[in-house]
Amino acid sequence: MTALRDHVIPRPEGDLHVHLAGDTGPPVLLLSGAGLDNALLSWHHLIPDLARDHRVIAPDWPKQGRSRPWRGRAGHDVLLRTVVDVLDDLGVERAAVVGLSQGGALALATAIEHPERVERVVALAPAGTLSFPPGLHQLLWLTARVPLLSRTLPNLAFRSRAAVTAFTRRALFGDAGRVADLDGIVDQILGEARAGNAGSSDWQNDSIGFRRMRVDLRPRLAEIRCPALFVQGDRDAGVPVATTRAAAAAVPGARFVVLPGRGHWSNRESPDEVDALIRDFLAEAGPPSRSVGG
């Protein structure tokens, strides 16, 4: 891992910690996923790769990684404001924004709400574009509303290394056998779990209403005008390929890449391939042409 610098942004709710790497080149903001994730987990490989010729900015979301303790809820509006606050605090007018899962939703939302701040956007298995059938939707809504289900039981379940290993293999990767640093990933996830982060995030819980999603970016995806890349593993246990394909199709000129056999954390399952996709996309001049895989 390249040398990292820790930057702290004081906020009324707590201190927001941002990992910085690289001193020159275009700025790129990396947004991690929810729950058991954090900036250094998601971007363990991408940070040093991009830091060779980019100014890399990777915040820990509120209540995640080193951005805790944190008072109050960290729902969609708070996280969207966090993205802008990070850019403002570091004096960055425009940046490429790369996001995974929850971070993918916030990357897309930033491109919609603050288009002047986003040079390019990359969304890996993005949330914020999902819907669920009746019945399942209400079950997920109930789970999000009951702390016993959304926080207490997950935190009890993920106290053991065996449970975390089983979850990591099943839920995060298409084929855990190809993940060379699996043991290190399990150690990092276990650290987040033992810090009380095994449950769903405030953003996840707040994004679902009783009848429909409260955070649904699909009606506004056509407003995105910057170059966009969507990346999706076809063995993702949480985000269907068809969902991300439809989201990419809604963004003018967007590129959509399917990674066969990869799961939700394609960036950790196949880091060389995903890093190369992102690096090449960030290096392009002008809007990308549409390319659909799968």
Tab-separated table of C-alpha atoms in Angstrom:
chain	number	residue	atom	x	y	z
A	1	MET	CA	0.000	0.000	0.000
A	2	THR	CA	1.268	3.452	-0.917
A	3	ALA	CA	1.857	6.050	1.784
A	4	LEU	CA	-1.452	7.369	3.093
A	5	ARG	CA	-2.194	10.670	4.784
A	6	ASP	CA	-5.107	10.978	7.176
A	7	HIS	CA	-7.141	14.168	6.871
A	8	VAL	CA	-9.797	15.065	9.449
A	9	ILE	CA	-12.833	17.248	8.762
A	10	PRO	CA	-14.592	18.294	11.991
A	11	ARG	CA	-18.369	18.083	11.726
A	12	PRO	CA	-21.056	18.730	14.371
A	13	GLU	CA	-21.881	14.997	14.378
A	14	GLY	CA	-18.254	13.868	14.674
A	15	ASP	CA	-14.912	13.842	12.883
A	16	LEU	CA	-14.966	12.762	9.256
A	17	HIS	CA	-11.749	10.950	8.347
A	18	VAL	CA	-10.436	11.054	4.787
A	19	HIS	CA	-7.548	8.970	3.447
A	20	LEU	CA	-5.356	10.838	0.955
A	21	ALA	CA	-2.711	9.506	-1.429
A	22	GLY	CA	-0.832	10.992	-4.365
A	23	ASP	CA	0.144	14.643	-4.670
A	24	THR	CA	-0.302	15.444	-8.351
A	25	GLY	CA	-2.622	14.710	-11.220
A	26	PRO	CA	-6.408	14.827	-11.581
A	27	PRO	CA	-8.385	14.326	-8.363
A	28	VAL	CA	-10.468	11.178	-7.937
A	29	LEU	CA	-12.907	10.597	-5.093
A	30	LEU	CA	-13.477	6.973	-3.974
A	31	LEU	CA	-16.739	6.129	-2.189
A	32	SER	CA	-17.015	2.771	-0.416
A	33	GLY	CA	-20.019	0.572	0.315
A	34	ALA	CA	-22.222	0.229	3.376
A	35	GLY	CA	-22.186	-1.815	6.554
A	36	LEU	CA	-19.020	-3.859	6.964
A	37	ASP	CA	-17.102	-1.880	4.358
A	38	ASN	CA	-14.798	1.110	4.741
A	39	ALA	CA	-12.528	3.144	2.484
A	40	LEU	CA	-9.420	1.024	2.948
A	41	LEU	CA	-11.370	-2.212	2.514
A	42	SER	CA	-12.985	-1.218	-0.774
A	43	TRP	CA	-10.002	0.545	-2.263
A	44	HIS	CA	-7.053	-1.425	-0.878
A	45	HIS	CA	-5.730	-2.045	-4.403
A	46	LEU	CA	-7.114	0.954	-6.286
A	47	ILE	CA	-5.654	3.646	-4.005
A	48	PRO	CA	-1.978	2.837	-4.668
A	49	ASP	CA	-2.650	2.189	-8.348
A	50	LEU	CA	-4.292	5.571	-8.938
A	51	ALA	CA	-1.974	7.448	-6.564
A	52	ARG	CA	0.867	7.068	-9.071
A	53	ASP	CA	-0.651	9.833	-11.183
A	54	HIS	CA	-3.828	10.996	-9.441
A	55	ARG	CA	-4.739	12.871	-6.317
A	56	VAL	CA	-6.729	10.180	-4.478
A	57	ILE	CA	-9.376	11.072	-1.892
A	58	ALA	CA	-11.081	8.222	0.004
A	59	PRO	CA	-13.375	9.182	2.905
A	60	ASP	CA	-14.667	6.792	5.525
A	61	TRP	CA	-18.433	7.261	5.598
A	62	PRO	CA	-19.909	8.492	8.901
A	63	LYS	CA	-20.096	5.596	11.427
A	64	GLN	CA	-17.591	3.604	9.350
A	65	GLY	CA	-13.861	3.039	9.545
A	66	ARG	CA	-12.257	5.925	11.415
A	67	SER	CA	-15.282	8.237	11.055
A	68	ARG	CA	-16.707	7.269	14.430
A	69	PRO	CA	-18.095	7.927	16.906
A	70	TRP	CA	-20.796	9.778	14.995
A	71	ARG	CA	-23.945	11.290	16.459
A	72	GLY	CA	-27.247	11.227	14.613
A	73	ARG	CA	-28.326	9.412	11.489
A	74	ALA	CA	-26.288	9.216	8.295
A	75	GLY	CA	-29.014	8.989	5.675
A	76	HIS	CA	-28.958	9.983	2.020
A	77	ASP	CA	-28.926	13.757	2.502
A	78	VAL	CA	-26.135	13.537	5.085
A	79	LEU	CA	-23.961	11.349	2.855
A	80	LEU	CA	-24.596	13.516	-0.198
A	81	ARG	CA	-23.561	16.553	1.842
A	82	THR	CA	-20.505	14.609	3.026
A	83	VAL	CA	-19.316	14.206	-0.571
A	84	VAL	CA	-19.565	17.941	-1.210
A	85	ASP	CA	-18.004	18.786	2.166
A	86	VAL	CA	-14.969	16.622	1.388
A	87	LEU	CA	-14.445	18.294	-1.990
A	88	ASP	CA	-14.943	21.775	-0.509
A	89	ASP	CA	-12.616	21.167	2.427
A	90	LEU	CA	-9.831	19.973	0.135
A	91	GLY	CA	-10.365	22.778	-2.379
A	92	VAL	CA	-11.374	20.436	-5.210
A	93	GLU	CA	-13.759	22.019	-7.708
A	94	ARG	CA	-14.278	18.934	-9.892
A	95	ALA	CA	-13.269	15.314	-9.491
A	96	ALA	CA	-13.834	11.930	-11.008
A	97	VAL	CA	-16.065	9.995	-8.595
A	98	VAL	CA	-15.850	6.208	-8.206
A	99	GLY	CA	-18.354	4.406	-5.981
A	100	LEU	CA	-19.201	0.851	-4.946
A	101	SER	CA	-22.712	-0.255	-3.923
A	102	GLN	CA	-23.922	2.450	-1.486
A	103	GLY	CA	-20.981	4.523	-2.719
A	104	GLY	CA	-22.119	3.891	-6.289
A	105	ALA	CA	-25.513	5.355	-5.444
A	106	LEU	CA	-23.882	8.435	-3.908
A	107	ALA	CA	-21.554	8.807	-6.900
A	108	LEU	CA	-24.553	8.820	-9.249
A	109	ALA	CA	-26.542	11.102	-6.937
A	110	THR	CA	-23.668	13.583	-6.847
A	111	ALA	CA	-23.518	13.609	-10.645
A	112	ILE	CA	-27.263	14.345	-10.659
A	113	GLU	CA	-27.453	16.930	-7.858
A	114	HIS	CA	-24.037	18.564	-8.314
A	115	PRO	CA	-23.063	18.035	-11.959
A	116	GLU	CA	-20.570	20.892	-11.818
A	117	ARG	CA	-18.476	18.904	-9.304
A	118	VAL	CA	-18.231	15.612	-11.228
A	119	GLU	CA	-15.805	15.138	-14.116
A	120	ARG	CA	-16.534	11.428	-14.651
A	121	VAL	CA	-18.449	8.824	-12.680
A	122	VAL	CA	-17.833	5.114	-12.149
A	123	ALA	CA	-20.528	3.025	-10.436
A	124	LEU	CA	-19.676	-0.527	-9.379
A	125	ALA	CA	-22.797	-2.587	-8.571
A	126	PRO	CA	-24.610	0.610	-7.568
A	127	ALA	CA	-27.415	0.752	-5.057
A	128	GLY	CA	-30.098	3.399	-5.485
A	129	THR	CA	-31.361	1.680	-8.648
A	130	LEU	CA	-33.060	-1.337	-7.028
A	131	SER	CA	-36.664	-2.391	-6.545
A	132	PHE	CA	-38.164	-5.449	-4.887
A	133	PRO	CA	-41.389	-7.385	-5.445
A	134	PRO	CA	-44.318	-6.820	-3.049
A	135	GLY	CA	-43.954	-8.910	0.044
A	136	LEU	CA	-40.182	-8.973	-0.070
A	137	HIS	CA	-40.179	-5.172	-0.155
A	138	GLN	CA	-42.340	-4.996	2.975
A	139	LEU	CA	-40.169	-7.601	4.705
A	140	LEU	CA	-37.068	-5.507	3.971
A	141	TRP	CA	-38.889	-2.391	5.179
A	142	LEU	CA	-39.771	-4.136	8.445
A	143	THR	CA	-36.192	-5.354	8.894
A	144	ALA	CA	-34.917	-1.798	8.385
A	145	ARG	CA	-37.345	-0.452	11.002
A	146	VAL	CA	-36.621	-2.994	13.756
A	147	PRO	CA	-33.174	-2.544	15.349
A	148	LEU	CA	-33.224	-6.123	16.601
A	149	LEU	CA	-33.297	-7.319	12.980
A	150	SER	CA	-31.176	-4.650	11.304
A	151	ARG	CA	-28.438	-4.259	13.941
A	152	THR	CA	-28.561	-6.477	17.027
A	153	LEU	CA	-28.848	-9.890	15.385
A	154	PRO	CA	-26.290	-9.175	12.617
A	155	ASN	CA	-23.797	-7.904	15.182
A	156	LEU	CA	-24.275	-11.045	17.271
A	157	ALA	CA	-23.995	-13.292	14.202
A	158	PHE	CA	-20.727	-11.772	12.980
A	159	ARG	CA	-18.717	-12.042	16.194
A	160	SER	CA	-16.895	-15.183	15.011
A	161	ARG	CA	-14.300	-15.445	12.283
A	162	ALA	CA	-16.065	-18.520	10.882
A	163	ALA	CA	-19.300	-16.582	10.368
A	164	VAL	CA	-17.510	-13.673	8.716
A	165	THR	CA	-15.570	-16.042	6.443
A	166	ALA	CA	-18.761	-17.826	5.358
A	167	PHE	CA	-20.508	-14.516	4.679
A	168	THR	CA	-17.546	-13.156	2.727
A	169	ARG	CA	-17.317	-16.232	0.529
A	170	ARG	CA	-21.036	-16.461	-0.142
A	171	ALA	CA	-22.227	-12.861	-0.319
A	172	LEU	CA	-19.287	-10.805	-1.585
A	173	PHE	CA	-17.483	-12.928	-4.160
A	174	GLY	CA	-18.451	-15.012	-7.148
A	175	ASP	CA	-15.491	-17.322	-6.563
A	176	ALA	CA	-13.609	-16.747	-3.313
A	177	GLY	CA	-10.905	-19.104	-4.537
A	178	ARG	CA	-9.545	-16.413	-6.850
A	179	VAL	CA	-9.144	-13.906	-3.984
A	180	ALA	CA	-5.484	-14.112	-3.011
A	181	ASP	CA	-5.829	-11.887	0.065
A	182	LEU	CA	-9.046	-13.440	1.395
A	183	ASP	CA	-7.686	-13.903	4.927
A	184	GLY	CA	-6.731	-10.241	5.158
A	185	ILE	CA	-10.177	-9.191	3.924
A	186	VAL	CA	-11.837	-11.382	6.551
A	187	ASP	CA	-9.655	-9.800	9.243
A	188	GLN	CA	-10.682	-6.302	8.160
A	189	ILE	CA	-14.381	-7.192	7.946
A	190	LEU	CA	-14.199	-8.832	11.360
A	191	GLY	CA	-12.768	-5.588	12.733
A	192	GLU	CA	-15.734	-3.631	11.384
A	193	ALA	CA	-18.162	-6.258	12.718
A	194	ARG	CA	-16.667	-6.172	16.208
A	195	ALA	CA	-16.961	-2.385	16.151
A	196	GLY	CA	-20.732	-2.842	15.797
A	197	ASN	CA	-21.007	-2.283	12.062
A	198	ALA	CA	-22.408	-5.654	10.976
A	199	GLY	CA	-25.927	-4.335	10.492
A	200	SER	CA	-27.341	-2.331	7.622
A	201	SER	CA	-26.349	1.322	7.388
A	202	ASP	CA	-28.604	4.299	8.080
A	203	TRP	CA	-28.556	4.985	4.341
A	204	GLN	CA	-29.786	1.472	3.576
A	205	ASN	CA	-32.465	1.586	6.262
A	206	ASP	CA	-33.702	5.052	5.324
A	207	SER	CA	-33.724	4.363	1.594
A	208	ILE	CA	-36.685	1.973	1.748
A	209	GLY	CA	-40.243	3.108	2.376
A	210	PHE	CA	-43.238	0.901	3.086
A	211	ARG	CA	-44.538	0.862	-0.510
A	212	ARG	CA	-41.601	2.075	-2.576
A	213	MET	CA	-37.940	3.009	-2.370
A	214	ARG	CA	-37.298	6.430	-0.882
A	215	VAL	CA	-33.958	6.601	-2.653
A	216	ASP	CA	-34.575	5.689	-6.284
A	217	LEU	CA	-32.254	7.412	-8.727
A	218	ARG	CA	-33.687	5.783	-11.839
A	219	PRO	CA	-36.110	8.583	-12.799
A	220	ARG	CA	-33.205	11.066	-12.864
A	221	LEU	CA	-30.359	9.031	-14.347
A	222	ALA	CA	-30.943	10.638	-17.757
A	223	GLU	CA	-29.853	13.951	-16.213
A	224	ILE	CA	-26.265	12.698	-15.893
A	225	ARG	CA	-24.203	14.347	-18.607
A	226	CYS	CA	-20.644	13.456	-17.649
A	227	PRO	CA	-18.978	10.293	-18.994
A	228	ALA	CA	-20.150	7.288	-16.983
A	229	LEU	CA	-18.962	3.714	-16.517
A	230	PHE	CA	-21.018	0.980	-14.848
A	231	VAL	CA	-19.307	-2.261	-13.742
A	232	GLN	CA	-21.212	-5.325	-12.581
A	233	GLY	CA	-20.292	-8.887	-11.616
A	234	ASP	CA	-22.779	-11.394	-13.011
A	235	ARG	CA	-22.718	-13.452	-9.799
A	236	ASP	CA	-23.537	-10.534	-7.520
A	237	ALA	CA	-25.755	-11.796	-4.687
A	238	GLY	CA	-27.272	-8.367	-4.019
A	239	VAL	CA	-27.444	-6.372	-7.257
A	240	PRO	CA	-28.811	-8.132	-10.368
A	241	VAL	CA	-27.040	-7.642	-13.682
A	242	ALA	CA	-30.306	-6.577	-15.317
A	243	THR	CA	-30.729	-3.771	-12.795
A	244	THR	CA	-27.331	-2.240	-13.482
A	245	ARG	CA	-27.710	-2.775	-17.225
A	246	ALA	CA	-30.970	-0.803	-17.150
A	247	ALA	CA	-29.378	1.948	-15.062
A	248	ALA	CA	-26.494	2.257	-17.520
A	249	ALA	CA	-28.925	2.366	-20.441
A	250	ALA	CA	-30.677	5.332	-18.826
A	251	VAL	CA	-27.495	7.438	-18.677
A	252	PRO	CA	-26.705	9.064	-22.041
A	253	GLY	CA	-23.560	7.548	-23.563
A	254	ALA	CA	-22.761	5.399	-20.543
A	255	ARG	CA	-20.565	2.318	-20.793
A	256	PHE	CA	-21.640	-0.951	-19.145
A	257	VAL	CA	-19.178	-3.761	-18.433
A	258	VAL	CA	-20.175	-7.188	-17.093
A	259	LEU	CA	-17.529	-9.245	-15.302
A	260	PRO	CA	-18.348	-12.958	-15.714
A	261	GLY	CA	-18.174	-15.018	-12.546
A	262	ARG	CA	-17.533	-12.033	-10.264
A	263	GLY	CA	-19.594	-11.089	-7.254
A	264	HIS	CA	-20.479	-7.872	-5.461
A	265	TRP	CA	-16.915	-6.905	-4.528
A	266	SER	CA	-15.424	-7.252	-7.979
A	267	ASN	CA	-12.861	-4.614	-6.982
A	268	ARG	CA	-11.411	-7.018	-4.398
A	269	GLU	CA	-12.146	-10.242	-6.288
A	270	SER	CA	-10.401	-9.162	-9.497
A	271	PRO	CA	-8.494	-6.007	-8.545
A	272	ASP	CA	-6.125	-5.971	-11.521
A	273	GLU	CA	-8.980	-6.188	-14.021
A	274	VAL	CA	-11.225	-3.669	-12.265
A	275	ASP	CA	-8.383	-1.232	-11.582
A	276	ALA	CA	-7.428	-1.342	-15.260
A	277	LEU	CA	-11.029	-0.646	-16.311
A	278	ILE	CA	-11.216	2.359	-14.007
A	279	ARG	CA	-7.759	3.675	-14.864
A	280	ASP	CA	-8.385	3.428	-18.615
A	281	PHE	CA	-11.771	5.110	-18.278
A	282	LEU	CA	-10.366	7.981	-16.232
A	283	ALA	CA	-7.628	8.491	-18.809
A	284	GLU	CA	-10.011	8.815	-21.751
A	285	ALA	CA	-10.561	12.145	-23.452
A	286	GLY	CA	-14.099	13.117	-24.295
A	287	PRO	CA	-17.313	11.133	-23.732
A	288	PRO	CA	-17.056	7.332	-23.954
A	289	SER	CA	-18.915	5.330	-26.548
A	290	ARG	CA	-21.580	2.872	-25.346
A	291	SER	CA	-20.358	-0.684	-24.838
A	292	VAL	CA	-22.569	-3.429	-23.432
A	293	GLY	CA	-21.259	-6.735	-22.158
A	294	GLY	CA	-22.938	-9.905	-20.947
